[in-house]
Amino acid sequence: MPTVSSEELAAAAGVNSAKLRKDFSYLGSYGTRGVGYDVEYLVYQISRELGLTQDWPVVIVGIGNLGAALANYGGFASRGFRVAALIDADPAMAGKPVAGMPVQHTDDLEKIISENGVSIGVIATPAGAAQQVCDRLVAAGVTSILNFAPTVLSVPEGVDVRKVDLSIELQILAFHEQRKAGEEAAVAEAAAAVVPPVRGAVTNGRKGPDGDMPAVMPA
């Protein structure tokens, strides 16, 4: 049976092994001294704690380019999420298959949520429609929302919203790139400041007590 040590896990995660063992103890997993952790059982314990051992039905509202890409994403099922319905406001989209599922109209949103027991909704609509969609999802019983629309949603207490803003993520990367460029420039400047003059190189031609200094240092 495959096992892994706390040292190996700590090295992979970039944390201290003692802290890792302490964190795992909250899951009820202490491992076996000298042997490590049963990999399969450890994965199960972590998945259970994250709520990933049950089936979570999800609806995606807004089946444009982004919504269709999300519908085709293959990672949901392996993480315990089942796309229960694809919903769009465009009548021309109704019945159109996307990722093997027919798109349903927003007129049926409340019915779809009720019939599928949905508690998680994904909003991939344009910004102008996002709040209205959010309000309808919440009123229908959805308590967790993943928002891809470029706007901030207002929700009542008890409803969780996670906003995914790709432009902000790019801005964060740009900031790190700018900082790295500044650090490299500072290192190069510091290195240039400590390099001694090379014999035979041209000097600045300053005057000395006996007149002009030679423009070239003698070899």
PDB file of N, CA and C in Angstrom, residues 32-93:
ATOM      1  N   THR A  32       1.764   6.797  10.798  1.00  0.00           N
ATOM      2  CA  THR A  32       2.471   5.775  11.566  1.00  0.00           C
ATOM      3  C   THR A  32       3.946   6.129  11.593  1.00  0.00           C
ATOM      4  N   ARG A  33       4.489   6.238  12.802  1.00  0.00           N
ATOM      5  CA  ARG A  33       5.893   6.607  12.940  1.00  0.00           C
ATOM      6  C   ARG A  33       6.781   5.609  12.186  1.00  0.00           C
ATOM      7  N   GLY A  34       7.685   6.143  11.391  1.00  0.00           N
ATOM      8  CA  GLY A  34       8.589   5.303  10.631  1.00  0.00           C
ATOM      9  C   GLY A  34       8.005   4.776   9.339  1.00  0.00           C
ATOM     10  N   VAL A  35       6.709   4.951   9.152  1.00  0.00           N
ATOM     11  CA  VAL A  35       6.045   4.456   7.941  1.00  0.00           C
ATOM     12  C   VAL A  35       5.491   5.615   7.119  1.00  0.00           C
ATOM     13  N   GLY A  36       4.815   6.546   7.811  1.00  0.00           N
ATOM     14  CA  GLY A  36       4.215   7.684   7.126  1.00  0.00           C
ATOM     15  C   GLY A  36       2.706   7.573   7.050  1.00  0.00           C
ATOM     16  N   TYR A  37       2.128   8.145   6.003  1.00  0.00           N
ATOM     17  CA  TYR A  37       0.683   8.201   5.828  1.00  0.00           C
ATOM     18  C   TYR A  37       0.253   7.313   4.668  1.00  0.00           C
ATOM     19  N   ASP A  38      -0.840   6.627   4.868  1.00  0.00           N
ATOM     20  CA  ASP A  38      -1.466   5.872   3.788  1.00  0.00           C
ATOM     21  C   ASP A  38      -2.021   6.890   2.791  1.00  0.00           C
ATOM     22  N   VAL A  39      -1.497   6.930   1.583  1.00  0.00           N
ATOM     23  CA  VAL A  39      -1.840   7.971   0.610  1.00  0.00           C
ATOM     24  C   VAL A  39      -3.328   7.981   0.289  1.00  0.00           C
ATOM     25  N   GLU A  40      -3.887   6.827   0.008  1.00  0.00           N
ATOM     26  CA  GLU A  40      -5.296   6.756  -0.386  1.00  0.00           C
ATOM     27  C   GLU A  40      -6.207   7.238   0.733  1.00  0.00           C
ATOM     28  N   TYR A  41      -5.920   6.819   1.964  1.00  0.00           N
ATOM     29  CA  TYR A  41      -6.761   7.214   3.085  1.00  0.00           C
ATOM     30  C   TYR A  41      -6.586   8.696   3.407  1.00  0.00           C
ATOM     31  N   LEU A  42      -5.357   9.206   3.252  1.00  0.00           N
ATOM     32  CA  LEU A  42      -5.108  10.613   3.510  1.00  0.00           C
ATOM     33  C   LEU A  42      -5.867  11.485   2.515  1.00  0.00           C
ATOM     34  N   VAL A  43      -5.855  11.092   1.243  1.00  0.00           N
ATOM     35  CA  VAL A  43      -6.611  11.831   0.220  1.00  0.00           C
ATOM     36  C   VAL A  43      -8.093  11.841   0.567  1.00  0.00           C
ATOM     37  N   TYR A  44      -8.601  10.694   1.038  1.00  0.00           N
ATOM     38  CA  TYR A  44     -10.010  10.617   1.413  1.00  0.00           C
ATOM     39  C   TYR A  44     -10.310  11.559   2.577  1.00  0.00           C
ATOM     40  N   GLN A  45      -9.435  11.571   3.591  1.00  0.00           N
ATOM     41  CA  GLN A  45      -9.679  12.421   4.758  1.00  0.00           C
ATOM     42  C   GLN A  45      -9.695  13.900   4.376  1.00  0.00           C
ATOM     43  N   ILE A  46      -8.738  14.305   3.534  1.00  0.00           N
ATOM     44  CA  ILE A  46      -8.697  15.704   3.117  1.00  0.00           C
ATOM     45  C   ILE A  46      -9.918  16.042   2.269  1.00  0.00           C
ATOM     46  N   SER A  47     -10.298  15.148   1.367  1.00  0.00           N
ATOM     47  CA  SER A  47     -11.473  15.375   0.522  1.00  0.00           C
ATOM     48  C   SER A  47     -12.735  15.483   1.358  1.00  0.00           C
ATOM     49  N   ARG A  48     -12.837  14.635   2.381  1.00  0.00           N
ATOM     50  CA  ARG A  48     -14.010  14.673   3.261  1.00  0.00           C
ATOM     51  C   ARG A  48     -14.092  15.993   3.990  1.00  0.00           C
ATOM     52  N   GLU A  49     -12.936  16.468   4.494  1.00  0.00           N
ATOM     53  CA  GLU A  49     -12.917  17.728   5.235  1.00  0.00           C
ATOM     54  C   GLU A  49     -13.284  18.906   4.340  1.00  0.00           C
ATOM     55  N   LEU A  50     -12.899  18.828   3.058  1.00  0.00           N
ATOM     56  CA  LEU A  50     -13.209  19.898   2.100  1.00  0.00           C
ATOM     57  C   LEU A  50     -14.609  19.770   1.520  1.00  0.00           C
ATOM     58  N   GLY A  51     -15.323  18.727   1.905  1.00  0.00           N
ATOM     59  CA  GLY A  51     -16.674  18.535   1.385  1.00  0.00           C
ATOM     60  C   GLY A  51     -16.707  18.009  -0.023  1.00  0.00           C
ATOM     61  N   LEU A  52     -15.666  17.275  -0.418  1.00  0.00           N
ATOM     62  CA  LEU A  52     -15.572  16.811  -1.800  1.00  0.00           C
ATOM     63  C   LEU A  52     -15.908  15.337  -1.960  1.00  0.00           C
ATOM     64  N   THR A  53     -16.402  14.715  -0.891  1.00  0.00           N
ATOM     65  CA  THR A  53     -16.744  13.295  -1.003  1.00  0.00           C
ATOM     66  C   THR A  53     -18.210  13.109  -1.352  1.00  0.00           C
ATOM     67  N   GLN A  54     -18.945  14.182  -1.534  1.00  0.00           N
ATOM     68  CA  GLN A  54     -20.340  14.077  -1.926  1.00  0.00           C
ATOM     69  C   GLN A  54     -20.552  14.768  -3.268  1.00  0.00           C
ATOM     70  N   ASP A  55     -21.685  14.541  -3.847  1.00  0.00           N
ATOM     71  CA  ASP A  55     -22.004  15.109  -5.150  1.00  0.00           C
ATOM     72  C   ASP A  55     -22.609  16.499  -4.965  1.00  0.00           C
ATOM     73  N   TRP A  56     -21.962  17.529  -5.546  1.00  0.00           N
ATOM     74  CA  TRP A  56     -22.465  18.897  -5.450  1.00  0.00           C
ATOM     75  C   TRP A  56     -23.005  19.334  -6.809  1.00  0.00           C
ATOM     76  N   PRO A  57     -24.324  19.419  -6.961  1.00  0.00           N
ATOM     77  CA  PRO A  57     -24.882  19.900  -8.234  1.00  0.00           C
ATOM     78  C   PRO A  57     -24.651  21.398  -8.406  1.00  0.00           C
ATOM     79  N   VAL A  58     -24.233  21.783  -9.595  1.00  0.00           N
ATOM     80  CA  VAL A  58     -23.897  23.174  -9.887  1.00  0.00           C
ATOM     81  C   VAL A  58     -24.636  23.616 -11.144  1.00  0.00           C
ATOM     82  N   VAL A  59     -25.102  24.871 -11.148  1.00  0.00           N
ATOM     83  CA  VAL A  59     -25.670  25.432 -12.376  1.00  0.00           C
ATOM     84  C   VAL A  59     -24.748  26.531 -12.875  1.00  0.00           C
ATOM     85  N   ILE A  60     -24.595  26.609 -14.198  1.00  0.00           N
ATOM     86  CA  ILE A  60     -23.811  27.678 -14.819  1.00  0.00           C
ATOM     87  C   ILE A  60     -24.786  28.563 -15.577  1.00  0.00           C
ATOM     88  N   VAL A  61     -24.803  29.836 -15.226  1.00  0.00           N
ATOM     89  CA  VAL A  61     -25.711  30.781 -15.866  1.00  0.00           C
ATOM     90  C   VAL A  61     -24.899  31.722 -16.749  1.00  0.00           C
ATOM     91  N   GLY A  62     -25.248  31.744 -18.036  1.00  0.00           N
ATOM     92  CA  GLY A  62     -24.517  32.555 -19.001  1.00  0.00           C
ATOM     93  C   GLY A  62     -23.613  31.663 -19.828  1.00  0.00           C
ATOM     94  N   ILE A  63     -24.132  31.175 -20.957  1.00  0.00           N
ATOM     95  CA  ILE A  63     -23.375  30.218 -21.766  1.00  0.00           C
ATOM     96  C   ILE A  63     -22.834  30.900 -23.019  1.00  0.00           C
ATOM     97  N   GLY A  64     -22.015  31.935 -22.770  1.00  0.00           N
ATOM     98  CA  GLY A  64     -21.247  32.548 -23.853  1.00  0.00           C
ATOM     99  C   GLY A  64     -19.934  31.791 -23.990  1.00  0.00           C
ATOM    100  N   ASN A  65     -18.917  32.468 -24.460  1.00  0.00           N
ATOM    101  CA  ASN A  65     -17.623  31.808 -24.627  1.00  0.00           C
ATOM    102  C   ASN A  65     -17.081  31.275 -23.308  1.00  0.00           C
ATOM    103  N   LEU A  66     -17.134  32.104 -22.252  1.00  0.00           N
ATOM    104  CA  LEU A  66     -16.613  31.694 -20.956  1.00  0.00           C
ATOM    105  C   LEU A  66     -17.469  30.600 -20.334  1.00  0.00           C
ATOM    106  N   GLY A  67     -18.789  30.787 -20.368  1.00  0.00           N
ATOM    107  CA  GLY A  67     -19.682  29.783 -19.796  1.00  0.00           C
ATOM    108  C   GLY A  67     -19.537  28.436 -20.485  1.00  0.00           C
ATOM    109  N   ALA A  68     -19.398  28.461 -21.805  1.00  0.00           N
ATOM    110  CA  ALA A  68     -19.219  27.209 -22.553  1.00  0.00           C
ATOM    111  C   ALA A  68     -17.894  26.555 -22.200  1.00  0.00           C
ATOM    112  N   ALA A  69     -16.864  27.376 -22.007  1.00  0.00           N
ATOM    113  CA  ALA A  69     -15.560  26.827 -21.618  1.00  0.00           C
ATOM    114  C   ALA A  69     -15.646  26.172 -20.239  1.00  0.00           C
ATOM    115  N   LEU A  70     -16.353  26.800 -19.331  1.00  0.00           N
ATOM    116  CA  LEU A  70     -16.531  26.214 -17.996  1.00  0.00           C
ATOM    117  C   LEU A  70     -17.319  24.913 -18.075  1.00  0.00           C
ATOM    118  N   ALA A  71     -18.342  24.890 -18.921  1.00  0.00           N
ATOM    119  CA  ALA A  71     -19.157  23.683 -19.071  1.00  0.00           C
ATOM    120  C   ALA A  71     -18.327  22.523 -19.599  1.00  0.00           C
ATOM    121  N   ASN A  72     -17.338  22.833 -20.425  1.00  0.00           N
ATOM    122  CA  ASN A  72     -16.493  21.797 -21.016  1.00  0.00           C
ATOM    123  C   ASN A  72     -15.303  21.427 -20.137  1.00  0.00           C
ATOM    124  N   TYR A  73     -15.152  22.111 -19.019  1.00  0.00           N
ATOM    125  CA  TYR A  73     -14.021  21.827 -18.143  1.00  0.00           C
ATOM    126  C   TYR A  73     -14.191  20.458 -17.499  1.00  0.00           C
ATOM    127  N   GLY A  74     -13.196  19.603 -17.647  1.00  0.00           N
ATOM    128  CA  GLY A  74     -13.313  18.229 -17.169  1.00  0.00           C
ATOM    129  C   GLY A  74     -12.953  18.022 -15.719  1.00  0.00           C
ATOM    130  N   GLY A  75     -12.507  19.084 -15.026  1.00  0.00           N
ATOM    131  CA  GLY A  75     -12.054  18.912 -13.653  1.00  0.00           C
ATOM    132  C   GLY A  75     -13.147  18.931 -12.604  1.00  0.00           C
ATOM    133  N   PHE A  76     -14.365  19.345 -12.969  1.00  0.00           N
ATOM    134  CA  PHE A  76     -15.433  19.425 -11.968  1.00  0.00           C
ATOM    135  C   PHE A  76     -15.781  18.058 -11.393  1.00  0.00           C
ATOM    136  N   ALA A  77     -16.009  17.100 -12.267  1.00  0.00           N
ATOM    137  CA  ALA A  77     -16.470  15.782 -11.829  1.00  0.00           C
ATOM    138  C   ALA A  77     -15.475  15.104 -10.904  1.00  0.00           C
ATOM    139  N   SER A  78     -14.183  15.246 -11.195  1.00  0.00           N
ATOM    140  CA  SER A  78     -13.171  14.591 -10.373  1.00  0.00           C
ATOM    141  C   SER A  78     -13.035  15.234  -9.006  1.00  0.00           C
ATOM    142  N   ARG A  79     -13.615  16.413  -8.825  1.00  0.00           N
ATOM    143  CA  ARG A  79     -13.548  17.118  -7.543  1.00  0.00           C
ATOM    144  C   ARG A  79     -14.875  17.084  -6.797  1.00  0.00           C
ATOM    145  N   GLY A  80     -15.841  16.309  -7.302  1.00  0.00           N
ATOM    146  CA  GLY A  80     -17.102  16.174  -6.593  1.00  0.00           C
ATOM    147  C   GLY A  80     -18.186  17.146  -7.018  1.00  0.00           C
ATOM    148  N   PHE A  81     -17.988  17.833  -8.158  1.00  0.00           N
ATOM    149  CA  PHE A  81     -18.981  18.792  -8.636  1.00  0.00           C
ATOM    150  C   PHE A  81     -19.615  18.285  -9.926  1.00  0.00           C
ATOM    151  N   ARG A  82     -20.929  18.314  -9.951  1.00  0.00           N
ATOM    152  CA  ARG A  82     -21.676  17.855 -11.125  1.00  0.00           C
ATOM    153  C   ARG A  82     -22.436  19.036 -11.713  1.00  0.00           C
ATOM    154  N   VAL A  83     -22.169  19.334 -12.979  1.00  0.00           N
ATOM    155  CA  VAL A  83     -22.904  20.415 -13.642  1.00  0.00           C
ATOM    156  C   VAL A  83     -24.315  19.907 -13.913  1.00  0.00           C
ATOM    157  N   ALA A  84     -25.274  20.419 -13.151  1.00  0.00           N
ATOM    158  CA  ALA A  84     -26.660  19.950 -13.252  1.00  0.00           C
ATOM    159  C   ALA A  84     -27.412  20.621 -14.384  1.00  0.00           C
ATOM    160  N   ALA A  85     -27.027  21.858 -14.725  1.00  0.00           N
ATOM    161  CA  ALA A  85     -27.757  22.564 -15.782  1.00  0.00           C
ATOM    162  C   ALA A  85     -26.937  23.724 -16.317  1.00  0.00           C
ATOM    163  N   LEU A  86     -27.159  24.020 -17.590  1.00  0.00           N
ATOM    164  CA  LEU A  86     -26.589  25.182 -18.249  1.00  0.00           C
ATOM    165  C   LEU A  86     -27.745  26.106 -18.606  1.00  0.00           C
ATOM    166  N   ILE A  87     -27.651  27.361 -18.212  1.00  0.00           N
ATOM    167  CA  ILE A  87     -28.783  28.281 -18.344  1.00  0.00           C
ATOM    168  C   ILE A  87     -28.345  29.558 -19.046  1.00  0.00           C
ATOM    169  N   ASP A  88     -29.191  30.039 -19.968  1.00  0.00           N
ATOM    170  CA  ASP A  88     -28.875  31.267 -20.687  1.00  0.00           C
ATOM    171  C   ASP A  88     -30.159  32.027 -20.991  1.00  0.00           C
ATOM    172  N   ALA A  89     -30.057  33.352 -21.088  1.00  0.00           N
ATOM    173  CA  ALA A  89     -31.226  34.202 -21.336  1.00  0.00           C
ATOM    174  C   ALA A  89     -31.586  34.296 -22.811  1.00  0.00           C
ATOM    175  N   ASP A  90     -30.701  33.877 -23.694  1.00  0.00           N
ATOM    176  CA  ASP A  90     -30.944  33.981 -25.131  1.00  0.00           C
ATOM    177  C   ASP A  90     -31.857  32.842 -25.589  1.00  0.00           C
ATOM    178  N   PRO A  91     -33.055  33.155 -26.099  1.00  0.00           N
ATOM    179  CA  PRO A  91     -33.959  32.089 -26.566  1.00  0.00           C
ATOM    180  C   PRO A  91     -33.340  31.220 -27.653  1.00  0.00           C
ATOM    181  N   ALA A  92     -32.439  31.804 -28.445  1.00  0.00           N
ATOM    182  CA  ALA A  92     -31.802  31.036 -29.516  1.00  0.00           C
ATOM    183  C   ALA A  92     -30.881  29.948 -28.974  1.00  0.00           C
ATOM    184  N   MET A  93     -30.461  30.082 -27.702  1.00  0.00           N
ATOM    185  CA  MET A  93     -29.573  29.086 -27.098  1.00  0.00           C
ATOM    186  C   MET A  93     -30.343  27.907 -26.530  1.00  0.00           C
TER     187      MET A  93
END
